[in-house]
mmJSON file of the N, C-alpha and C atoms, coordinates in Angstrom:
{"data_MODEL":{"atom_site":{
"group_PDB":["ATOM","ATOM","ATOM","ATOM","ATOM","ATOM","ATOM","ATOM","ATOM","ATOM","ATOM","ATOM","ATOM","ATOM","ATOM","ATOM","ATOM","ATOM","ATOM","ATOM","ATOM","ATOM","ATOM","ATOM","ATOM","ATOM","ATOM","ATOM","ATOM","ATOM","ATOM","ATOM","ATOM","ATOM","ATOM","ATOM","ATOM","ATOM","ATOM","ATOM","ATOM","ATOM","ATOM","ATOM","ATOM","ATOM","ATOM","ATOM","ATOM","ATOM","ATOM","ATOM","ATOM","ATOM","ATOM","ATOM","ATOM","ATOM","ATOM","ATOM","ATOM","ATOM","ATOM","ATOM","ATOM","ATOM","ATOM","ATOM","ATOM","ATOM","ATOM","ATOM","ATOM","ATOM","ATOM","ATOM","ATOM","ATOM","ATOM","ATOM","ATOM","ATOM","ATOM","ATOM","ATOM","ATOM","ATOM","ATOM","ATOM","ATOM","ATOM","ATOM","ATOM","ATOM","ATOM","ATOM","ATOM","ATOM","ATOM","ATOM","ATOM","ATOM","ATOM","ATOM","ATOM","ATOM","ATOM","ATOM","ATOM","ATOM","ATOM","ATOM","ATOM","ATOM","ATOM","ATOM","ATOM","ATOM","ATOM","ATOM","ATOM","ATOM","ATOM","ATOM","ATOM","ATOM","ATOM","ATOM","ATOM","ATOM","ATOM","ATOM","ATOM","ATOM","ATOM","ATOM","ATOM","ATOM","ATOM","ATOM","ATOM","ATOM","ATOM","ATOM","ATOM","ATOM","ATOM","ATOM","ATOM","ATOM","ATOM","ATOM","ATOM","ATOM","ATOM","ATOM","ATOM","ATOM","ATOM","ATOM","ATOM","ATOM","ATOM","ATOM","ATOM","ATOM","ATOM","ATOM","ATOM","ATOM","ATOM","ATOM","ATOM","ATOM","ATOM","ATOM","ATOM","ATOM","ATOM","ATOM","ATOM","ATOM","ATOM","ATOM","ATOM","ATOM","ATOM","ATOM","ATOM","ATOM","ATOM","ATOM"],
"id":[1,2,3,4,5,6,7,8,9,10,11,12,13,14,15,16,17,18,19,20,21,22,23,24,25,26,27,28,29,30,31,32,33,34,35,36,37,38,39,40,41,42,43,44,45,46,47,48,49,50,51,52,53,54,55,56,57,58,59,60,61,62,63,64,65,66,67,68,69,70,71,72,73,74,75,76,77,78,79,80,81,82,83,84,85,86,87,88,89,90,91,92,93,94,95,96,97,98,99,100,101,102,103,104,105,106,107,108,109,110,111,112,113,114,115,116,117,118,119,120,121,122,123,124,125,126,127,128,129,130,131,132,133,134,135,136,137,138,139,140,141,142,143,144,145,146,147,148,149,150,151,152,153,154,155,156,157,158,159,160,161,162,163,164,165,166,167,168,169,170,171,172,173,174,175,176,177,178,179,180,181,182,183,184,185,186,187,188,189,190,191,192],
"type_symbol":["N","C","C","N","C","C","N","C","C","N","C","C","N","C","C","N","C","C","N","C","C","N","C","C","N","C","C","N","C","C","N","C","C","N","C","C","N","C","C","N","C","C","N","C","C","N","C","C","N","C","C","N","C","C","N","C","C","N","C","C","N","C","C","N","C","C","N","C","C","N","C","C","N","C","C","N","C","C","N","C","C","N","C","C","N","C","C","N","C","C","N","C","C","N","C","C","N","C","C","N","C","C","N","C","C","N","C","C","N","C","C","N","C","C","N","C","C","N","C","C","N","C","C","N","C","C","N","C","C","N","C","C","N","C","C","N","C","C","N","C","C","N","C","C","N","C","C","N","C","C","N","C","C","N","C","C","N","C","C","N","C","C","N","C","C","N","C","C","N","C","C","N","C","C","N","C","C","N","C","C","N","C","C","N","C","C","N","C","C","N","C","C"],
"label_atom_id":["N","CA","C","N","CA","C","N","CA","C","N","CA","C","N","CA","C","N","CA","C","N","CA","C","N","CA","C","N","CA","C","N","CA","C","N","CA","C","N","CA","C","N","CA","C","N","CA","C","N","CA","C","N","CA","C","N","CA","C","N","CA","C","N","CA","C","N","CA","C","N","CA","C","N","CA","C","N","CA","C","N","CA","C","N","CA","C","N","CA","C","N","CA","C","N","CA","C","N","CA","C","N","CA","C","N","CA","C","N","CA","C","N","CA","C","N","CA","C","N","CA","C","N","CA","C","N","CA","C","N","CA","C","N","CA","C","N","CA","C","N","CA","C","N","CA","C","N","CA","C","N","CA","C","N","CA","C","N","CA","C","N","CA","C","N","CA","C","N","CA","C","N","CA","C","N","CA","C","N","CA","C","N","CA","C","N","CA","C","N","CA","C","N","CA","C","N","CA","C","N","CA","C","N","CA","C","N","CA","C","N","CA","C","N","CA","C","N","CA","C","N","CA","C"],
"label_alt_id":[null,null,null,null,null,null,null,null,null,null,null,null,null,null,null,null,null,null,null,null,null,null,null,null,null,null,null,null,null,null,null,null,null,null,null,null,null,null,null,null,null,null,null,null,null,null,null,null,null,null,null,null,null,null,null,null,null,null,null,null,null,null,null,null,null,null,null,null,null,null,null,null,null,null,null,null,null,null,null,null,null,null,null,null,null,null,null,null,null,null,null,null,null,null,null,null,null,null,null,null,null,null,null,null,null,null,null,null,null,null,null,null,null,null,null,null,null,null,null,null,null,null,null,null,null,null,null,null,null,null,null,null,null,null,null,null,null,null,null,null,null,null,null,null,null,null,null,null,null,null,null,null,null,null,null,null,null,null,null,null,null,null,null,null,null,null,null,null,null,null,null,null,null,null,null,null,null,null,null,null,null,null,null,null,null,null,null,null,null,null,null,null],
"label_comp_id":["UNK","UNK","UNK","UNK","UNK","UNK","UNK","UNK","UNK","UNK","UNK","UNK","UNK","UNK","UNK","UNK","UNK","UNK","UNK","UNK","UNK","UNK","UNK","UNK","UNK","UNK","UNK","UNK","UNK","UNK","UNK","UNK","UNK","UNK","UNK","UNK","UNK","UNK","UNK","UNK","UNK","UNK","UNK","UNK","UNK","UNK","UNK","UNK","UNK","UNK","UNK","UNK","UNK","UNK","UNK","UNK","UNK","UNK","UNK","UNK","UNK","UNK","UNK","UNK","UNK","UNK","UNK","UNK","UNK","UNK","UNK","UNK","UNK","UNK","UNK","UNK","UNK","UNK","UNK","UNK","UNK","UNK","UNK","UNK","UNK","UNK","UNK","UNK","UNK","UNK","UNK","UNK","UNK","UNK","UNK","UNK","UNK","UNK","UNK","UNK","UNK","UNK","UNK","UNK","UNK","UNK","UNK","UNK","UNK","UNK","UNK","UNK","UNK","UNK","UNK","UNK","UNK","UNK","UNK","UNK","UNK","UNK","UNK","UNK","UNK","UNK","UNK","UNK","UNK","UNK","UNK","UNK","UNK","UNK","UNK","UNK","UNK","UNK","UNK","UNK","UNK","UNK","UNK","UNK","UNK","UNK","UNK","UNK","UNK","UNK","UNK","UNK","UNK","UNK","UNK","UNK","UNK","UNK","UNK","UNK","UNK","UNK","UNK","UNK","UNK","UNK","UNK","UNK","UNK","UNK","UNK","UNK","UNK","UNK","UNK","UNK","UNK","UNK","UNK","UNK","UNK","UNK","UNK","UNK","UNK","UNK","UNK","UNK","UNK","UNK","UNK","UNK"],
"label_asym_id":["A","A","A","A","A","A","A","A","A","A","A","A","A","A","A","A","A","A","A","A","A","A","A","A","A","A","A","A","A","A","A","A","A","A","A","A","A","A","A","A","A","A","A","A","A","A","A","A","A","A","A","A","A","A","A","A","A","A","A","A","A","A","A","A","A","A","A","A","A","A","A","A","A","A","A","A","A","A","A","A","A","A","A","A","A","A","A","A","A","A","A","A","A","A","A","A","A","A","A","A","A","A","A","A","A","A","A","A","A","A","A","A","A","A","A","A","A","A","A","A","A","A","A","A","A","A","A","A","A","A","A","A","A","A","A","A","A","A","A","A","A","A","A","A","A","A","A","A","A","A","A","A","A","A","A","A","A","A","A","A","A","A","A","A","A","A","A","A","A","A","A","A","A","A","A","A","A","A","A","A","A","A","A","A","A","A","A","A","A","A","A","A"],
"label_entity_id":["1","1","1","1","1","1","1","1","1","1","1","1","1","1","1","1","1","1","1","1","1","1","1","1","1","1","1","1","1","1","1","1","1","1","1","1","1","1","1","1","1","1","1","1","1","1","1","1","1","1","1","1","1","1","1","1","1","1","1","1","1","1","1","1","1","1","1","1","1","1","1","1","1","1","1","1","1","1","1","1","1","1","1","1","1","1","1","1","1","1","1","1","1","1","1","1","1","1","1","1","1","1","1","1","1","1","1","1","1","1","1","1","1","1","1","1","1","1","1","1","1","1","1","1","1","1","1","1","1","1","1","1","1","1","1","1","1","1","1","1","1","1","1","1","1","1","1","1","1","1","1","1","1","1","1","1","1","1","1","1","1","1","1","1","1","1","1","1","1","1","1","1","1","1","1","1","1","1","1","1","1","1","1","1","1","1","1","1","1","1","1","1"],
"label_seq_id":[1,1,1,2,2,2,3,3,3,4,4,4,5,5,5,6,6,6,7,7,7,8,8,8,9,9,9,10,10,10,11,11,11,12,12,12,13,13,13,14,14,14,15,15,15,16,16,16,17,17,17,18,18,18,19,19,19,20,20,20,21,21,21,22,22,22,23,23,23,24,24,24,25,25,25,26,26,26,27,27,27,28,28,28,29,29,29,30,30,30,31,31,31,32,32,32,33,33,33,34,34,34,35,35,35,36,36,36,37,37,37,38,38,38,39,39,39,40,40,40,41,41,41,42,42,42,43,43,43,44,44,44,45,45,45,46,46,46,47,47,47,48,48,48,49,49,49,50,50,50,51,51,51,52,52,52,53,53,53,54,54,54,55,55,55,56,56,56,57,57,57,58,58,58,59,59,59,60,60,60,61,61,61,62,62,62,63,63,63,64,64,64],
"pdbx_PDB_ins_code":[null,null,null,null,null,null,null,null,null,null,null,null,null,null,null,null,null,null,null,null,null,null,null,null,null,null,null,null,null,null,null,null,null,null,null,null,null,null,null,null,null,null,null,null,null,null,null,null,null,null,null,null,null,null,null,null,null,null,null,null,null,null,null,null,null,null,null,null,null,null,null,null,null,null,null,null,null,null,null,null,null,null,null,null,null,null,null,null,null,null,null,null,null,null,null,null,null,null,null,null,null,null,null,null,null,null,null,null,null,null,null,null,null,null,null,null,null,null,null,null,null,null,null,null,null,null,null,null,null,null,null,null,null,null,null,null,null,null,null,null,null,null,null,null,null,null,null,null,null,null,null,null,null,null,null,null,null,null,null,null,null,null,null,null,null,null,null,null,null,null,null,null,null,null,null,null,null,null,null,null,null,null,null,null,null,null,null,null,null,null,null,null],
"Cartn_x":[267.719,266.389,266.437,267.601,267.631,267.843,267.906,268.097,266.727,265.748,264.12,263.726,262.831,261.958,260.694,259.827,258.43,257.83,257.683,256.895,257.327,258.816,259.108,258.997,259.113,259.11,257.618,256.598,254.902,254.974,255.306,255.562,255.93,256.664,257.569,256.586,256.011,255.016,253.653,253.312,252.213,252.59,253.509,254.03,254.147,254.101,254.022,252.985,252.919,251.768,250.856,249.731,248.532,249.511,249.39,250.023,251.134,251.993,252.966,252.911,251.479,251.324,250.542,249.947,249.046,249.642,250.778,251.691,252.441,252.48,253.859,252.724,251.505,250.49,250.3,250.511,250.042,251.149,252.182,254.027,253.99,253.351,253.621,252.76,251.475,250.083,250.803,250.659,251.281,252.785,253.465,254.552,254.275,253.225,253.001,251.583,250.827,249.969,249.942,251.029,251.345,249.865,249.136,247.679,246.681,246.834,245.696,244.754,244.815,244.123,244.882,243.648,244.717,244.836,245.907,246.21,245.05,244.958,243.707,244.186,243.882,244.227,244.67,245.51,245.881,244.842,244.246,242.732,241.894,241.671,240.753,240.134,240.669,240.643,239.418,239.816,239.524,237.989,236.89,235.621,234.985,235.592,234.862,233.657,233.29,232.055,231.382,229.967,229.479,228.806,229.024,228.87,227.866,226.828,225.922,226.154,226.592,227.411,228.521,229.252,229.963,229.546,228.242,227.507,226.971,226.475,225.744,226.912,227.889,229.048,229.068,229.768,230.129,228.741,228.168,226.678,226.708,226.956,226.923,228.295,229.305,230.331,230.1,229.526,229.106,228.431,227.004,226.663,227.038,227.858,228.517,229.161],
"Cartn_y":[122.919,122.698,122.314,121.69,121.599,122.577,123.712,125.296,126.158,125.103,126.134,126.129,127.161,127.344,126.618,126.375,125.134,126.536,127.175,128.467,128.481,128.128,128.381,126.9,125.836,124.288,124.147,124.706,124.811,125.935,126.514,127.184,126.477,125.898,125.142,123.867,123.257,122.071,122.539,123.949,124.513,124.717,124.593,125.059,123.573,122.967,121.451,121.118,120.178,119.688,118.77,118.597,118.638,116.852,115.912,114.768,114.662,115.735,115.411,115.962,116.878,117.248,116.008,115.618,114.473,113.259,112.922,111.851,112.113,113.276,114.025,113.831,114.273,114.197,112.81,111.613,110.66,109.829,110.344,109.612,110.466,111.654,112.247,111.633,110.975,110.548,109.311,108.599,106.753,107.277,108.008,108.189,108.264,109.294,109.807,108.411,107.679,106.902,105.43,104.896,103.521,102.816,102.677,101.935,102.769,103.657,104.871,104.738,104.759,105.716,104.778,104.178,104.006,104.837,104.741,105.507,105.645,107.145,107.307,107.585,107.52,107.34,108.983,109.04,110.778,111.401,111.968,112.934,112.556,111.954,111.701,113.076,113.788,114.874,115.909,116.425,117.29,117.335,116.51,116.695,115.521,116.375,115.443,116.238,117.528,118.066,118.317,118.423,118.577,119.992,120.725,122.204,122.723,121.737,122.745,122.866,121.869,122.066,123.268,123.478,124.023,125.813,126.189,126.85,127.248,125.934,126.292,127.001,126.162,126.61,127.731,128.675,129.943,130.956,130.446,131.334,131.101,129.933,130.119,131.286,130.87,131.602,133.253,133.52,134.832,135.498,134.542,135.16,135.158,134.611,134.323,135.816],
"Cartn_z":[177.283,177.812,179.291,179.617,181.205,182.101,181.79,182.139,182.233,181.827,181.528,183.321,183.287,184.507,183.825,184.676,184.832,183.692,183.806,182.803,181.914,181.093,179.929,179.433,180.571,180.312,179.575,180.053,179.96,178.234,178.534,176.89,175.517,175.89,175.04,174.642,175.779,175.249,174.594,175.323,174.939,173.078,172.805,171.295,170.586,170.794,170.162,169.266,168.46,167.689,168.822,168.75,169.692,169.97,168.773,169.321,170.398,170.334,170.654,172.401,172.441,173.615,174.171,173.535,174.526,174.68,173.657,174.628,175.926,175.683,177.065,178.272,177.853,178.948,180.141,178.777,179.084,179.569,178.979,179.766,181.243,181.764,182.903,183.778,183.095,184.162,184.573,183.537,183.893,184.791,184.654,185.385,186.959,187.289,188.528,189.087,187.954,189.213,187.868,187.99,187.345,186.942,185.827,185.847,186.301,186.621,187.134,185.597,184.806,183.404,182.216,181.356,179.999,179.155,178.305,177.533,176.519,176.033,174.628,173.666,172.547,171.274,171.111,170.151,169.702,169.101,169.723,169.319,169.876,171.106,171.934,172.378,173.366,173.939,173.09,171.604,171.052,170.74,171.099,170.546,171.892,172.861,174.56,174.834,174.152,174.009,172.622,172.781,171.482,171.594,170.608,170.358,171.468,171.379,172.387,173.986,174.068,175.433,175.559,174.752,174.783,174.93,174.431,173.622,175.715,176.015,177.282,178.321,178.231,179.439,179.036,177.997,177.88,178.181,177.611,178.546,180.031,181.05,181.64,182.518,182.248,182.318,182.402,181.085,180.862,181.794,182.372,183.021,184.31,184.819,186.284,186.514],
"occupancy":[1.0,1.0,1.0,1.0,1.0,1.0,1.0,1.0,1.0,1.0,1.0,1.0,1.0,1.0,1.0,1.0,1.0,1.0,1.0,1.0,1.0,1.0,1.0,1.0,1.0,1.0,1.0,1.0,1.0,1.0,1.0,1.0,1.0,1.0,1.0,1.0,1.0,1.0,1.0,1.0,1.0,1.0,1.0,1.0,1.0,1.0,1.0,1.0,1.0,1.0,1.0,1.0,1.0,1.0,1.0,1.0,1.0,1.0,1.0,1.0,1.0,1.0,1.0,1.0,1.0,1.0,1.0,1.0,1.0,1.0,1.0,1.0,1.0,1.0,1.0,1.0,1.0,1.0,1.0,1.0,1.0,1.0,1.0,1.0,1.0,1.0,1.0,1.0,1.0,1.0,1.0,1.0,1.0,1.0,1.0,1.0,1.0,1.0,1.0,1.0,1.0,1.0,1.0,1.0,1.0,1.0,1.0,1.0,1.0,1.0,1.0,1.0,1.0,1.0,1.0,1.0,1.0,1.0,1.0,1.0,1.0,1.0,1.0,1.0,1.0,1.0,1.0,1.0,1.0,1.0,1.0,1.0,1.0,1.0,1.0,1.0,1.0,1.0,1.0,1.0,1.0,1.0,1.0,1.0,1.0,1.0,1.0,1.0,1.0,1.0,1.0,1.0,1.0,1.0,1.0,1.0,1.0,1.0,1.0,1.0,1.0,1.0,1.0,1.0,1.0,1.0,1.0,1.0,1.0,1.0,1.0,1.0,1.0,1.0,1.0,1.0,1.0,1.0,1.0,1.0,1.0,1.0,1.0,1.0,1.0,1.0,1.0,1.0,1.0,1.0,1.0,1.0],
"B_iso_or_equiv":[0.0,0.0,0.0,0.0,0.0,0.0,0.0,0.0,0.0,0.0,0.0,0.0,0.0,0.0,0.0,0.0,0.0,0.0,0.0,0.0,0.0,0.0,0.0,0.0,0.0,0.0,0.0,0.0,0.0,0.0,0.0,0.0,0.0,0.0,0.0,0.0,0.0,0.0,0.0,0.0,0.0,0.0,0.0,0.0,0.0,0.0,0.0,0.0,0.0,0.0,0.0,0.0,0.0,0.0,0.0,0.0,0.0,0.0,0.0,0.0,0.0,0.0,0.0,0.0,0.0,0.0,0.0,0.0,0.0,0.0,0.0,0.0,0.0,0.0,0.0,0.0,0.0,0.0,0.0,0.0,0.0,0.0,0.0,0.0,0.0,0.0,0.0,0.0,0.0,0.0,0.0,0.0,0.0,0.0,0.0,0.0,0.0,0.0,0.0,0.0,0.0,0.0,0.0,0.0,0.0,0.0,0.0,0.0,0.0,0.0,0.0,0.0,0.0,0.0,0.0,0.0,0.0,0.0,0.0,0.0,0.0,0.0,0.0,0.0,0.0,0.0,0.0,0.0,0.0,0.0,0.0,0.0,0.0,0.0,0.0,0.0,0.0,0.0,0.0,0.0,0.0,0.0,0.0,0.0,0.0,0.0,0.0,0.0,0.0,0.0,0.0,0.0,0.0,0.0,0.0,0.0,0.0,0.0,0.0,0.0,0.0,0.0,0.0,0.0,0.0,0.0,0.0,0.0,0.0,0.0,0.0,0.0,0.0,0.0,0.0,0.0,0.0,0.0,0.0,0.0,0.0,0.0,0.0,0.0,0.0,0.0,0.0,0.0,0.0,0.0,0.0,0.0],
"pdbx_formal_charge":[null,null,null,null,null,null,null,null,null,null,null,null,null,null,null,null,null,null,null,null,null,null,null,null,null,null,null,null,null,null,null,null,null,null,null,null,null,null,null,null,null,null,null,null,null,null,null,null,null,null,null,null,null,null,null,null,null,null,null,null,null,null,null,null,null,null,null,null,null,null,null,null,null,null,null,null,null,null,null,null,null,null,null,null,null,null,null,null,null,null,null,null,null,null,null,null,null,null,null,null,null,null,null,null,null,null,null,null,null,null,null,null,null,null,null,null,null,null,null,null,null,null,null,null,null,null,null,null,null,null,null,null,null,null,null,null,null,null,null,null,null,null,null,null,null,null,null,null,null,null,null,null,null,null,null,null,null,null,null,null,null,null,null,null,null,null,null,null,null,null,null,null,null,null,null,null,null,null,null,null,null,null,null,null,null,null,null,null,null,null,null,null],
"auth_seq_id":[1,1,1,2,2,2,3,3,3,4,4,4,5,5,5,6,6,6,7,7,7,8,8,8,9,9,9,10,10,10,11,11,11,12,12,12,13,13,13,14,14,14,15,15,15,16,16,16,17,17,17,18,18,18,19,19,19,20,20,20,21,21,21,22,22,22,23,23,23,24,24,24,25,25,25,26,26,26,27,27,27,28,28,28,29,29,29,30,30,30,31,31,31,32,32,32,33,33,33,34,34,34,35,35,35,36,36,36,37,37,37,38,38,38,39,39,39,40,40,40,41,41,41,42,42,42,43,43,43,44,44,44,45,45,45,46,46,46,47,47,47,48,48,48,49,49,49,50,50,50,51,51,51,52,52,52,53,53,53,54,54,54,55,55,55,56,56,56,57,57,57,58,58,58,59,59,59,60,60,60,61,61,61,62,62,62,63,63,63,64,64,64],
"auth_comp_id":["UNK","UNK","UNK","UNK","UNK","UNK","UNK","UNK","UNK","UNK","UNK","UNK","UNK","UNK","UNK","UNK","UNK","UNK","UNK","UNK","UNK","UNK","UNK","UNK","UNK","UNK","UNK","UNK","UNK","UNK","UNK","UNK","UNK","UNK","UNK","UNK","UNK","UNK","UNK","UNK","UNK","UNK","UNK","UNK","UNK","UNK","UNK","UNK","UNK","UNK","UNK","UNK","UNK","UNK","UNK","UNK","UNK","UNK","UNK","UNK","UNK","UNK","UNK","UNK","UNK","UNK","UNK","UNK","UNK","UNK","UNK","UNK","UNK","UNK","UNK","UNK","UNK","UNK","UNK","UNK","UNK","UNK","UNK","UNK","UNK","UNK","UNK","UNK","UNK","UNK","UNK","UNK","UNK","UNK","UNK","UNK","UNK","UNK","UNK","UNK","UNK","UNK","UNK","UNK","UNK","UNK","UNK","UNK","UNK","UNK","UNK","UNK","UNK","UNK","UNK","UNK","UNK","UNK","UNK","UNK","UNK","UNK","UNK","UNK","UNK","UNK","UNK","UNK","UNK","UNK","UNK","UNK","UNK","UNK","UNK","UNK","UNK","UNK","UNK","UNK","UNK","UNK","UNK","UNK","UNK","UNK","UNK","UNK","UNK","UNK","UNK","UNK","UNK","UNK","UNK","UNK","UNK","UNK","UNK","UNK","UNK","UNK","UNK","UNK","UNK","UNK","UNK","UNK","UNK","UNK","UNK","UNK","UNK","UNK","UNK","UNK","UNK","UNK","UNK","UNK","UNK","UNK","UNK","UNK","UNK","UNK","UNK","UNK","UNK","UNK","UNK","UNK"],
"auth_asym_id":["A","A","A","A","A","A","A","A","A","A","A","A","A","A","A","A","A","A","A","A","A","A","A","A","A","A","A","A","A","A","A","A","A","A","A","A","A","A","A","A","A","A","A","A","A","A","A","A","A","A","A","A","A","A","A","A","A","A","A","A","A","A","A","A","A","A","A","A","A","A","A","A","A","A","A","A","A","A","A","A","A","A","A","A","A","A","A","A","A","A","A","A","A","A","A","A","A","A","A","A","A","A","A","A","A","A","A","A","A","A","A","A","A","A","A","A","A","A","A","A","A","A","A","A","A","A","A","A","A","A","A","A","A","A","A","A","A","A","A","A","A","A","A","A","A","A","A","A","A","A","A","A","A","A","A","A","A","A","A","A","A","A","A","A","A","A","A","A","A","A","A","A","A","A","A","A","A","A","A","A","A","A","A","A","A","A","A","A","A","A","A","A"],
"auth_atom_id":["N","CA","C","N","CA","C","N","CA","C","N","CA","C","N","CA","C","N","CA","C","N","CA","C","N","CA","C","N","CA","C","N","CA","C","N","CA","C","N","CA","C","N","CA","C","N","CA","C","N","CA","C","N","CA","C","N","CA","C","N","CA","C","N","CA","C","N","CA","C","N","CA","C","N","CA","C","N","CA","C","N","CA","C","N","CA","C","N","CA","C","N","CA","C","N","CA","C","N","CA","C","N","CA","C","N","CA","C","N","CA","C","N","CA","C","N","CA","C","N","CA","C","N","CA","C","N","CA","C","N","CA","C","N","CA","C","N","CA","C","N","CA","C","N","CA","C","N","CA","C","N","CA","C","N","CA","C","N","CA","C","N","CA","C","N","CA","C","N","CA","C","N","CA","C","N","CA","C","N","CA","C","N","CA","C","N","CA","C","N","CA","C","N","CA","C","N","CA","C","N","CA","C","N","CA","C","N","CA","C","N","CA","C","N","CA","C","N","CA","C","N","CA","C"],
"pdbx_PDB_model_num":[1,1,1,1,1,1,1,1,1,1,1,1,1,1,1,1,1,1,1,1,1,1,1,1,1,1,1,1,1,1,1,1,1,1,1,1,1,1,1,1,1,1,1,1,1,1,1,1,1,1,1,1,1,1,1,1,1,1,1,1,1,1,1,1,1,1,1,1,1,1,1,1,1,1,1,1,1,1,1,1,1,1,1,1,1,1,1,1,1,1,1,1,1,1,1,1,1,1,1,1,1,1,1,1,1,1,1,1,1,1,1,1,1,1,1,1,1,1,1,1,1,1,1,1,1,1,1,1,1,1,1,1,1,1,1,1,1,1,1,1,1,1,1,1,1,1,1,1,1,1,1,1,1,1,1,1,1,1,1,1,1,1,1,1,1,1,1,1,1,1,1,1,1,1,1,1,1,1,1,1,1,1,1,1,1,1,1,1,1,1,1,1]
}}}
């Protein structure tokens, strides 16, 4: 694994179970700005919108 390029490094996490991506997330943030952000619980991320929002962006998208 110390042989990967940043693209196969990004593959490889992209292939993880969602937990295991959002700790790596959160060991790289606190790494790069010490106290910047606390840590969120495992499954925070996944329902930061509610359908209709979600519903509006892709329409908007669409029509862009």
């Amino acid at each position: 694994m110390l042989n990967m390029s940043a693209t196969e490094l990004m593959k490889e996490i992209q292939s993880l179970p969602e937990q295991e991506r959002e700790q790596i997330f959160e060991f790289v943030l606190h790494s790069q700005k010490p106290g910047w952000a606390t840590p969120k619980p495992p499954g925070y991320f996944t329902e930061c919108y509610d359908q209709d929002e979600i519903k509006e962006s892709i329409g908007f998208a669409r029509a862009g």
